[in-house]
Amino acid sequence: MKKYSRILIIANLILLLGYFNWSVYQKEQTLKEGQLVLLQLAPVDPRSLMQGDYMRLNYKEANSELINRQKAKRGYAVLKLDKNHVGESLEPVNENEIVLKYKTINGRLFLGAESFFFEEGQDSVYNRAAYGGLRVDNKGQSLLVGLYDKDFRQIKPYRGKQ
């Protein structure tokens, strides 16, 4: 019996590691091949004493009236993209559309990553963020790739002496 339990443990470990590696591979593919979508940020307090330096991301589109009428806990939102890859509305369109997976928890809509952590002392750099940049795959899965300023440029952390 002891021999079978070892085999079972090893098989489960191999399956778990295989699943983990497949998940990492899928996320890498989304980062490499996913479409860039910029979602406008609504103002939020950029710091937390308990978690260190981070910014809670609150997307403007997630607060729209259209979203408040959604009854489903999970689903897909259709975003219309402008020439700068900014998601403008959450309603079905035909041209420049992209599907983004969402979920609601306690009446709050989650469109993608809801927090952006950064190095201590970099809060002044990220205070000018106007957009959250997501890479979205063809299944609607999204990954946060960074924050962008009002001119659609990705904000990079300051690396020099302060």
Short mmCIF file of N, CA and C in Angstrom, two decimals:
data_model
loop_
_atom_site.label_atom_id
_atom_site.label_comp_id
_atom_site.label_asym_id
_atom_site.label_seq_id
_atom_site.Cartn_x
_atom_site.Cartn_y
_atom_site.Cartn_z
N MET A 1 0.82 -1.20 0.00
CA MET A 1 0.00 0.00 0.00
C MET A 1 0.86 1.27 0.00
N LYS A 2 2.01 1.21 0.68
CA LYS A 2 2.90 2.35 0.78
C LYS A 2 3.45 2.73 -0.60
N LYS A 3 3.72 1.73 -1.44
CA LYS A 3 4.24 1.96 -2.78
C LYS A 3 3.23 2.72 -3.62
N TYR A 4 1.93 2.36 -3.51
CA TYR A 4 0.89 3.02 -4.29
C TYR A 4 0.68 4.47 -3.84
N SER A 5 0.81 4.75 -2.57
CA SER A 5 0.65 6.14 -2.10
C SER A 5 1.80 7.02 -2.60
N ARG A 6 3.00 6.48 -2.68
CA ARG A 6 4.12 7.25 -3.24
C ARG A 6 3.88 7.55 -4.71
N ILE A 7 3.43 6.56 -5.44
CA ILE A 7 3.14 6.76 -6.86
C ILE A 7 2.05 7.79 -7.04
N LEU A 8 1.02 7.73 -6.21
CA LEU A 8 -0.09 8.69 -6.27
C LEU A 8 0.40 10.11 -5.95
N ILE A 9 1.24 10.25 -4.96
CA ILE A 9 1.78 11.56 -4.59
C ILE A 9 2.64 12.12 -5.72
N ILE A 10 3.49 11.29 -6.30
CA ILE A 10 4.35 11.73 -7.41
C ILE A 10 3.51 12.11 -8.62
N ALA A 11 2.50 11.32 -8.94
CA ALA A 11 1.62 11.64 -10.08
C ALA A 11 0.89 12.96 -9.86
N ASN A 12 0.39 13.19 -8.66
CA ASN A 12 -0.29 14.46 -8.35
C ASN A 12 0.68 15.63 -8.44
N LEU A 13 1.89 15.44 -7.98
CA LEU A 13 2.90 16.50 -8.06
C LEU A 13 3.22 16.83 -9.51
N ILE A 14 3.36 15.82 -10.34
CA ILE A 14 3.64 16.05 -11.77
C ILE A 14 2.48 16.79 -12.43
N LEU A 15 1.24 16.39 -12.12
CA LEU A 15 0.07 17.07 -12.66
C LEU A 15 0.01 18.53 -12.21
N LEU A 16 0.29 18.78 -10.95
CA LEU A 16 0.27 20.14 -10.41
C LEU A 16 1.33 21.00 -11.09
N LEU A 17 2.53 20.49 -11.21
CA LEU A 17 3.60 21.25 -11.87
C LEU A 17 3.29 21.47 -13.35
N GLY A 18 2.71 20.47 -14.01
CA GLY A 18 2.31 20.63 -15.40
C GLY A 18 1.26 21.72 -15.56
N TYR A 19 0.26 21.73 -14.68
CA TYR A 19 -0.78 22.77 -14.73
C TYR A 19 -0.18 24.16 -14.49
N PHE A 20 0.69 24.26 -13.50
CA PHE A 20 1.33 25.54 -13.18
C PHE A 20 2.14 26.05 -14.39
N ASN A 21 2.93 25.17 -15.01
CA ASN A 21 3.73 25.59 -16.17
C ASN A 21 2.85 25.98 -17.35
N TRP A 22 1.75 25.28 -17.57
CA TRP A 22 0.83 25.63 -18.65
C TRP A 22 0.22 27.01 -18.39
N SER A 23 -0.14 27.29 -17.15
CA SER A 23 -0.70 28.60 -16.79
C SER A 23 0.31 29.71 -17.05
N VAL A 24 1.55 29.50 -16.67
CA VAL A 24 2.60 30.50 -16.91
C VAL A 24 2.79 30.70 -18.40
N TYR A 25 2.80 29.64 -19.18
CA TYR A 25 2.95 29.73 -20.63
C TYR A 25 1.81 30.55 -21.24
N GLN A 26 0.58 30.32 -20.81
CA GLN A 26 -0.56 31.07 -21.34
C GLN A 26 -0.44 32.56 -21.03
N LYS A 27 -0.01 32.90 -19.83
CA LYS A 27 0.16 34.31 -19.47
C LYS A 27 1.28 34.96 -20.28
N GLU A 28 2.36 34.23 -20.51
CA GLU A 28 3.44 34.76 -21.35
C GLU A 28 2.96 35.01 -22.77
N GLN A 29 2.12 34.12 -23.29
CA GLN A 29 1.57 34.30 -24.64
C GLN A 29 0.66 35.53 -24.68
N THR A 30 -0.13 35.76 -23.63
CA THR A 30 -0.99 36.94 -23.58
C THR A 30 -0.14 38.20 -23.55
N LEU A 31 0.93 38.21 -22.78
CA LEU A 31 1.82 39.38 -22.74
C LEU A 31 2.47 39.63 -24.09
N LYS A 32 2.82 38.58 -24.80
CA LYS A 32 3.52 38.72 -26.08
C LYS A 32 2.57 39.05 -27.23
N GLU A 33 1.42 38.39 -27.28
CA GLU A 33 0.54 38.50 -28.44
C GLU A 33 -0.78 39.21 -28.17
N GLY A 34 -1.10 39.49 -26.91
CA GLY A 34 -2.38 40.10 -26.58
C GLY A 34 -2.49 41.53 -27.08
N GLN A 35 -3.72 41.97 -27.31
CA GLN A 35 -3.99 43.34 -27.78
C GLN A 35 -3.89 44.30 -26.59
N LEU A 36 -3.21 45.44 -26.80
CA LEU A 36 -3.11 46.45 -25.77
C LEU A 36 -4.41 47.23 -25.68
N VAL A 37 -4.96 47.34 -24.48
CA VAL A 37 -6.17 48.11 -24.22
C VAL A 37 -5.87 49.04 -23.05
N LEU A 38 -6.15 50.33 -23.23
CA LEU A 38 -5.98 51.31 -22.16
C LEU A 38 -7.35 51.65 -21.60
N LEU A 39 -7.52 51.49 -20.29
CA LEU A 39 -8.77 51.84 -19.64
C LEU A 39 -8.53 53.06 -18.77
N GLN A 40 -9.37 54.07 -18.93
CA GLN A 40 -9.20 55.31 -18.19
C GLN A 40 -9.41 55.06 -16.70
N LEU A 41 -8.51 55.64 -15.90
CA LEU A 41 -8.57 55.46 -14.45
C LEU A 41 -9.39 56.57 -13.80
N ALA A 42 -10.18 56.20 -12.81
CA ALA A 42 -10.88 57.16 -11.97
C ALA A 42 -9.98 57.41 -10.76
N PRO A 43 -10.01 58.61 -10.18
CA PRO A 43 -9.10 58.92 -9.06
C PRO A 43 -9.30 57.97 -7.87
N VAL A 44 -8.16 57.52 -7.30
CA VAL A 44 -8.15 56.62 -6.16
C VAL A 44 -6.93 56.95 -5.31
N ASP A 45 -7.03 56.74 -4.00
CA ASP A 45 -5.89 56.96 -3.11
C ASP A 45 -4.75 56.03 -3.50
N PRO A 46 -3.55 56.56 -3.78
CA PRO A 46 -2.48 55.72 -4.31
C PRO A 46 -1.62 55.00 -3.27
N ARG A 47 -1.98 55.03 -1.99
CA ARG A 47 -1.09 54.41 -1.01
C ARG A 47 -1.88 53.62 0.01
N SER A 48 -1.22 52.64 0.61
CA SER A 48 -1.80 51.84 1.68
C SER A 48 -0.73 51.61 2.73
N LEU A 49 -1.04 51.90 3.96
CA LEU A 49 -0.06 51.72 5.03
C LEU A 49 0.22 50.24 5.29
N MET A 50 -0.78 49.38 5.11
CA MET A 50 -0.63 47.96 5.40
C MET A 50 0.11 47.20 4.28
N GLN A 51 -0.09 47.60 3.03
CA GLN A 51 0.47 46.86 1.92
C GLN A 51 1.68 47.53 1.29
N GLY A 52 2.08 48.68 1.76
CA GLY A 52 3.20 49.38 1.16
C GLY A 52 2.74 50.27 0.02
N ASP A 53 3.62 50.56 -0.88
CA ASP A 53 3.30 51.44 -2.00
C ASP A 53 2.59 50.67 -3.09
N TYR A 54 1.38 51.07 -3.34
CA TYR A 54 0.61 50.47 -4.43
C TYR A 54 -0.50 51.43 -4.80
N MET A 55 -1.12 51.17 -5.92
CA MET A 55 -2.23 52.00 -6.38
C MET A 55 -3.42 51.08 -6.64
N ARG A 56 -4.55 51.38 -6.02
CA ARG A 56 -5.77 50.65 -6.32
C ARG A 56 -6.34 51.23 -7.60
N LEU A 57 -6.52 50.39 -8.60
CA LEU A 57 -6.99 50.86 -9.90
C LEU A 57 -8.51 50.82 -9.94
N ASN A 58 -9.10 51.94 -10.27
CA ASN A 58 -10.54 52.07 -10.40
C ASN A 58 -10.80 52.57 -11.82
N TYR A 59 -11.32 51.71 -12.67
CA TYR A 59 -11.51 52.07 -14.07
C TYR A 59 -12.79 52.86 -14.27
N LYS A 60 -12.70 53.94 -15.04
CA LYS A 60 -13.86 54.80 -15.30
C LYS A 60 -15.00 54.00 -15.93
N GLU A 61 -14.68 53.13 -16.88
CA GLU A 61 -15.71 52.35 -17.57
C GLU A 61 -16.44 51.40 -16.61
N ALA A 62 -15.78 50.97 -15.55
CA ALA A 62 -16.43 50.07 -14.59
C ALA A 62 -17.48 50.78 -13.75
N ASN A 63 -17.50 52.11 -13.78
CA ASN A 63 -18.48 52.88 -13.02
C ASN A 63 -19.60 53.43 -13.88
N SER A 64 -19.66 53.02 -15.14
CA SER A 64 -20.67 53.58 -16.04
C SER A 64 -22.05 53.02 -15.73
N GLU A 65 -23.08 53.73 -16.20
CA GLU A 65 -24.45 53.30 -15.98
C GLU A 65 -24.73 51.95 -16.62
N LEU A 66 -24.12 51.68 -17.76
CA LEU A 66 -24.32 50.41 -18.44
C LEU A 66 -23.92 49.25 -17.54
N ILE A 67 -22.82 49.40 -16.82
CA ILE A 67 -22.35 48.34 -15.94
C ILE A 67 -23.30 48.16 -14.77
N ASN A 68 -23.82 49.24 -14.24
CA ASN A 68 -24.73 49.14 -13.10
C ASN A 68 -26.00 48.38 -13.45
N ARG A 69 -26.33 48.27 -14.74
CA ARG A 69 -27.51 47.51 -15.15
C ARG A 69 -27.20 46.04 -15.37
N GLN A 70 -25.94 45.64 -15.30
CA GLN A 70 -25.57 44.24 -15.51
C GLN A 70 -26.07 43.39 -14.34
N LYS A 71 -26.71 42.28 -14.65
CA LYS A 71 -27.22 41.37 -13.62
C LYS A 71 -26.30 40.19 -13.40
N ALA A 72 -25.49 39.83 -14.40
CA ALA A 72 -24.64 38.66 -14.33
C ALA A 72 -23.44 38.90 -13.42
N LYS A 73 -23.05 37.86 -12.69
CA LYS A 73 -21.87 37.95 -11.82
C LYS A 73 -20.58 37.87 -12.62
N ARG A 74 -20.64 37.18 -13.76
CA ARG A 74 -19.49 37.04 -14.65
C ARG A 74 -19.97 37.17 -16.07
N GLY A 75 -19.08 37.59 -16.95
CA GLY A 75 -19.46 37.72 -18.34
C GLY A 75 -18.36 38.36 -19.15
N TYR A 76 -18.75 38.87 -20.31
CA TYR A 76 -17.81 39.52 -21.22
C TYR A 76 -18.34 40.89 -21.58
N ALA A 77 -17.48 41.89 -21.51
CA ALA A 77 -17.81 43.25 -21.93
C ALA A 77 -17.17 43.47 -23.29
N VAL A 78 -17.85 44.19 -24.15
CA VAL A 78 -17.31 44.51 -25.46
C VAL A 78 -16.88 45.97 -25.44
N LEU A 79 -15.59 46.21 -25.66
CA LEU A 79 -15.03 47.55 -25.63
C LEU A 79 -14.76 48.05 -27.04
N LYS A 80 -15.12 49.27 -27.31
CA LYS A 80 -14.76 49.92 -28.57
C LYS A 80 -13.45 50.65 -28.33
N LEU A 81 -12.47 50.39 -29.20
CA LEU A 81 -11.15 51.00 -29.06
C LEU A 81 -11.00 52.16 -30.02
N ASP A 82 -10.42 53.27 -29.51
CA ASP A 82 -10.12 54.39 -30.41
C ASP A 82 -8.72 54.20 -30.99
N LYS A 83 -8.22 55.21 -31.70
CA LYS A 83 -6.92 55.09 -32.37
C LYS A 83 -5.75 54.94 -31.40
N ASN A 84 -5.94 55.33 -30.12
CA ASN A 84 -4.89 55.22 -29.12
C ASN A 84 -5.05 53.97 -28.25
N HIS A 85 -5.92 53.03 -28.64
CA HIS A 85 -6.19 51.79 -27.93
C HIS A 85 -6.95 52.02 -26.62
N VAL A 86 -7.64 53.15 -26.48
CA VAL A 86 -8.40 53.43 -25.27
C VAL A 86 -9.79 52.84 -25.42
N GLY A 87 -10.19 52.04 -24.43
CA GLY A 87 -11.53 51.47 -24.42
C GLY A 87 -12.53 52.57 -24.10
N GLU A 88 -13.49 52.82 -25.01
CA GLU A 88 -14.39 53.96 -24.86
C GLU A 88 -15.75 53.62 -24.29
N SER A 89 -16.28 52.44 -24.61
CA SER A 89 -17.63 52.13 -24.12
C SER A 89 -17.76 50.65 -23.91
N LEU A 90 -18.75 50.29 -23.13
CA LEU A 90 -19.00 48.88 -22.85
C LEU A 90 -20.33 48.47 -23.46
N GLU A 91 -20.40 48.54 -24.75
CA GLU A 91 -21.61 48.12 -25.45
C GLU A 91 -21.20 47.48 -26.77
N PRO A 92 -22.04 46.58 -27.30
CA PRO A 92 -21.65 45.89 -28.53
C PRO A 92 -21.45 46.86 -29.70
N VAL A 93 -20.34 46.69 -30.39
CA VAL A 93 -20.01 47.46 -31.57
C VAL A 93 -19.44 46.50 -32.60
N ASN A 94 -19.25 46.97 -33.81
CA ASN A 94 -18.73 46.11 -34.86
C ASN A 94 -17.29 46.39 -35.23
N GLU A 95 -16.88 47.65 -35.20
CA GLU A 95 -15.55 48.01 -35.65
C GLU A 95 -14.65 48.24 -34.44
N ASN A 96 -13.41 47.77 -34.52
CA ASN A 96 -12.43 47.93 -33.44
C ASN A 96 -12.94 47.43 -32.10
N GLU A 97 -13.60 46.28 -32.09
CA GLU A 97 -14.12 45.77 -30.82
C GLU A 97 -13.18 44.74 -30.22
N ILE A 98 -13.23 44.64 -28.92
CA ILE A 98 -12.45 43.65 -28.20
C ILE A 98 -13.29 43.16 -27.04
N VAL A 99 -13.19 41.89 -26.75
CA VAL A 99 -13.97 41.28 -25.68
C VAL A 99 -13.09 41.20 -24.45
N LEU A 100 -13.62 41.63 -23.30
CA LEU A 100 -12.89 41.64 -22.04
C LEU A 100 -13.72 40.94 -20.98
N LYS A 101 -13.14 39.94 -20.33
CA LYS A 101 -13.84 39.18 -19.30
C LYS A 101 -14.00 40.06 -18.05
N TYR A 102 -15.17 39.99 -17.41
CA TYR A 102 -15.39 40.74 -16.18
C TYR A 102 -16.07 39.86 -15.15
N LYS A 103 -16.05 40.34 -13.90
CA LYS A 103 -16.82 39.72 -12.83
C LYS A 103 -17.26 40.81 -11.88
N THR A 104 -18.36 40.57 -11.18
CA THR A 104 -18.83 41.51 -10.18
C THR A 104 -18.81 40.84 -8.81
N ILE A 105 -18.37 41.61 -7.83
CA ILE A 105 -18.36 41.16 -6.44
C ILE A 105 -18.93 42.29 -5.59
N ASN A 106 -20.00 42.00 -4.90
CA ASN A 106 -20.68 42.99 -4.05
C ASN A 106 -21.00 44.28 -4.81
N GLY A 107 -21.45 44.15 -6.04
CA GLY A 107 -21.85 45.30 -6.83
C GLY A 107 -20.70 46.06 -7.48
N ARG A 108 -19.46 45.64 -7.25
CA ARG A 108 -18.30 46.30 -7.86
C ARG A 108 -17.82 45.47 -9.04
N LEU A 109 -17.59 46.12 -10.15
CA LEU A 109 -17.17 45.44 -11.37
C LEU A 109 -15.65 45.38 -11.45
N PHE A 110 -15.13 44.21 -11.76
CA PHE A 110 -13.70 44.01 -11.93
C PHE A 110 -13.43 43.69 -13.40
N LEU A 111 -12.65 44.54 -14.07
CA LEU A 111 -12.35 44.37 -15.50
C LEU A 111 -10.99 43.75 -15.75
N GLY A 112 -10.10 43.86 -14.83
CA GLY A 112 -8.74 43.34 -15.00
C GLY A 112 -8.05 43.43 -13.66
N ALA A 113 -6.77 43.64 -13.69
CA ALA A 113 -6.02 43.80 -12.44
C ALA A 113 -6.52 45.06 -11.73
N GLU A 114 -6.74 44.94 -10.46
CA GLU A 114 -7.32 46.05 -9.69
C GLU A 114 -6.30 46.74 -8.79
N SER A 115 -5.05 46.26 -8.79
CA SER A 115 -4.00 46.88 -7.99
C SER A 115 -2.70 46.88 -8.79
N PHE A 116 -1.91 47.94 -8.58
CA PHE A 116 -0.60 48.05 -9.22
C PHE A 116 0.41 48.37 -8.13
N PHE A 117 1.30 47.43 -7.83
CA PHE A 117 2.32 47.61 -6.81
C PHE A 117 3.58 48.18 -7.44
N PHE A 118 4.23 49.09 -6.70
CA PHE A 118 5.46 49.69 -7.22
C PHE A 118 6.46 49.86 -6.10
N GLU A 119 7.70 50.12 -6.48
CA GLU A 119 8.81 50.26 -5.56
C GLU A 119 8.59 51.44 -4.61
N GLU A 120 9.02 51.29 -3.39
CA GLU A 120 8.86 52.35 -2.39
C GLU A 120 9.54 53.63 -2.86
N GLY A 121 8.85 54.75 -2.70
CA GLY A 121 9.38 56.04 -3.09
C GLY A 121 9.05 56.44 -4.52
N GLN A 122 8.34 55.61 -5.25
CA GLN A 122 7.99 55.89 -6.64
C GLN A 122 6.57 56.43 -6.79
N ASP A 123 5.90 56.74 -5.68
CA ASP A 123 4.50 57.17 -5.75
C ASP A 123 4.33 58.45 -6.56
N SER A 124 5.29 59.37 -6.49
CA SER A 124 5.17 60.62 -7.26
C SER A 124 5.23 60.37 -8.77
N VAL A 125 5.93 59.33 -9.18
CA VAL A 125 6.02 58.98 -10.60
C VAL A 125 4.67 58.49 -11.11
N TYR A 126 3.98 57.66 -10.31
CA TYR A 126 2.74 57.04 -10.76
C TYR A 126 1.50 57.88 -10.48
N ASN A 127 1.64 58.99 -9.77
CA ASN A 127 0.48 59.86 -9.51
C ASN A 127 -0.10 60.46 -10.79
N ARG A 128 0.67 60.53 -11.84
CA ARG A 128 0.19 61.10 -13.09
C ARG A 128 -0.48 60.07 -14.00
N ALA A 129 -0.68 58.86 -13.51
CA ALA A 129 -1.31 57.80 -14.32
C ALA A 129 -2.74 58.19 -14.69
N ALA A 130 -3.05 58.04 -15.96
CA ALA A 130 -4.40 58.31 -16.46
C ALA A 130 -5.07 57.05 -17.00
N TYR A 131 -4.27 56.04 -17.36
CA TYR A 131 -4.80 54.81 -17.95
C TYR A 131 -4.09 53.60 -17.37
N GLY A 132 -4.83 52.52 -17.22
CA GLY A 132 -4.27 51.23 -16.91
C GLY A 132 -4.13 50.46 -18.21
N GLY A 133 -2.95 49.93 -18.48
CA GLY A 133 -2.71 49.19 -19.73
C GLY A 133 -2.87 47.70 -19.51
N LEU A 134 -3.77 47.08 -20.25
CA LEU A 134 -4.02 45.65 -20.16
C LEU A 134 -3.69 45.00 -21.50
N ARG A 135 -3.14 43.81 -21.46
CA ARG A 135 -3.00 42.99 -22.65
C ARG A 135 -4.12 41.97 -22.58
N VAL A 136 -4.91 41.90 -23.66
CA VAL A 136 -6.10 41.05 -23.68
C VAL A 136 -5.95 40.01 -24.78
N ASP A 137 -6.16 38.73 -24.44
CA ASP A 137 -6.07 37.68 -25.46
C ASP A 137 -7.42 37.50 -26.15
N ASN A 138 -7.50 36.57 -27.09
CA ASN A 138 -8.72 36.38 -27.86
C ASN A 138 -9.84 35.72 -27.07
N LYS A 139 -9.58 35.29 -25.84
CA LYS A 139 -10.61 34.71 -24.98
C LYS A 139 -11.13 35.71 -23.94
N GLY A 140 -10.62 36.93 -23.95
CA GLY A 140 -11.06 37.95 -23.01
C GLY A 140 -10.27 38.01 -21.72
N GLN A 141 -9.26 37.15 -21.57
CA GLN A 141 -8.40 37.17 -20.38
C GLN A 141 -7.46 38.36 -20.48
N SER A 142 -7.24 39.05 -19.37
CA SER A 142 -6.38 40.23 -19.42
C SER A 142 -5.30 40.18 -18.35
N LEU A 143 -4.19 40.85 -18.65
CA LEU A 143 -3.07 41.02 -17.72
C LEU A 143 -2.67 42.48 -17.72
N LEU A 144 -2.46 43.03 -16.54
CA LEU A 144 -1.99 44.41 -16.41
C LEU A 144 -0.53 44.48 -16.82
N VAL A 145 -0.20 45.38 -17.74
CA VAL A 145 1.19 45.52 -18.20
C VAL A 145 1.81 46.83 -17.74
N GLY A 146 1.04 47.74 -17.20
CA GLY A 146 1.60 48.99 -16.71
C GLY A 146 0.57 50.09 -16.66
N LEU A 147 1.04 51.25 -16.21
CA LEU A 147 0.20 52.45 -16.16
C LEU A 147 0.69 53.42 -17.22
N TYR A 148 -0.24 54.19 -17.78
CA TYR A 148 0.07 55.11 -18.88
C TYR A 148 -0.38 56.52 -18.50
N ASP A 149 0.35 57.53 -19.02
CA ASP A 149 -0.01 58.92 -18.74
C ASP A 149 -1.06 59.41 -19.73
N LYS A 150 -1.44 60.69 -19.61
CA LYS A 150 -2.49 61.25 -20.47
C LYS A 150 -2.10 61.31 -21.94
N ASP A 151 -0.79 61.20 -22.22
CA ASP A 151 -0.29 61.20 -23.61
C ASP A 151 -0.09 59.79 -24.14
N PHE A 152 -0.64 58.78 -23.44
CA PHE A 152 -0.62 57.37 -23.84
C PHE A 152 0.78 56.76 -23.82
N ARG A 153 1.68 57.31 -23.01
CA ARG A 153 3.02 56.75 -22.85
C ARG A 153 3.07 55.94 -21.56
N GLN A 154 3.72 54.78 -21.62
CA GLN A 154 3.85 53.95 -20.43
C GLN A 154 4.75 54.66 -19.42
N ILE A 155 4.34 54.67 -18.17
CA ILE A 155 5.10 55.30 -17.10
C ILE A 155 6.16 54.31 -16.63
N LYS A 156 7.40 54.75 -16.64
CA LYS A 156 8.53 53.92 -16.20
C LYS A 156 9.00 54.44 -14.85
N PRO A 157 9.43 53.56 -13.95
CA PRO A 157 9.93 54.00 -12.65
C PRO A 157 11.23 54.79 -12.78
N TYR A 158 11.41 55.73 -11.88
CA TYR A 158 12.62 56.53 -11.85
C TYR A 158 13.74 55.69 -11.24
N ARG A 159 14.86 55.56 -11.93
CA ARG A 159 15.96 54.71 -11.47
C ARG A 159 17.17 55.48 -10.99
N GLY A 160 17.19 56.79 -11.12
CA GLY A 160 18.36 57.58 -10.71
C GLY A 160 18.33 57.90 -9.24
N LYS A 161 19.35 58.66 -8.79
CA LYS A 161 19.42 59.11 -7.38
C LYS A 161 18.38 60.19 -7.17
N GLN A 162 17.80 60.17 -5.96
CA GLN A 162 16.79 61.18 -5.64
C GLN A 162 17.30 62.13 -4.60
#
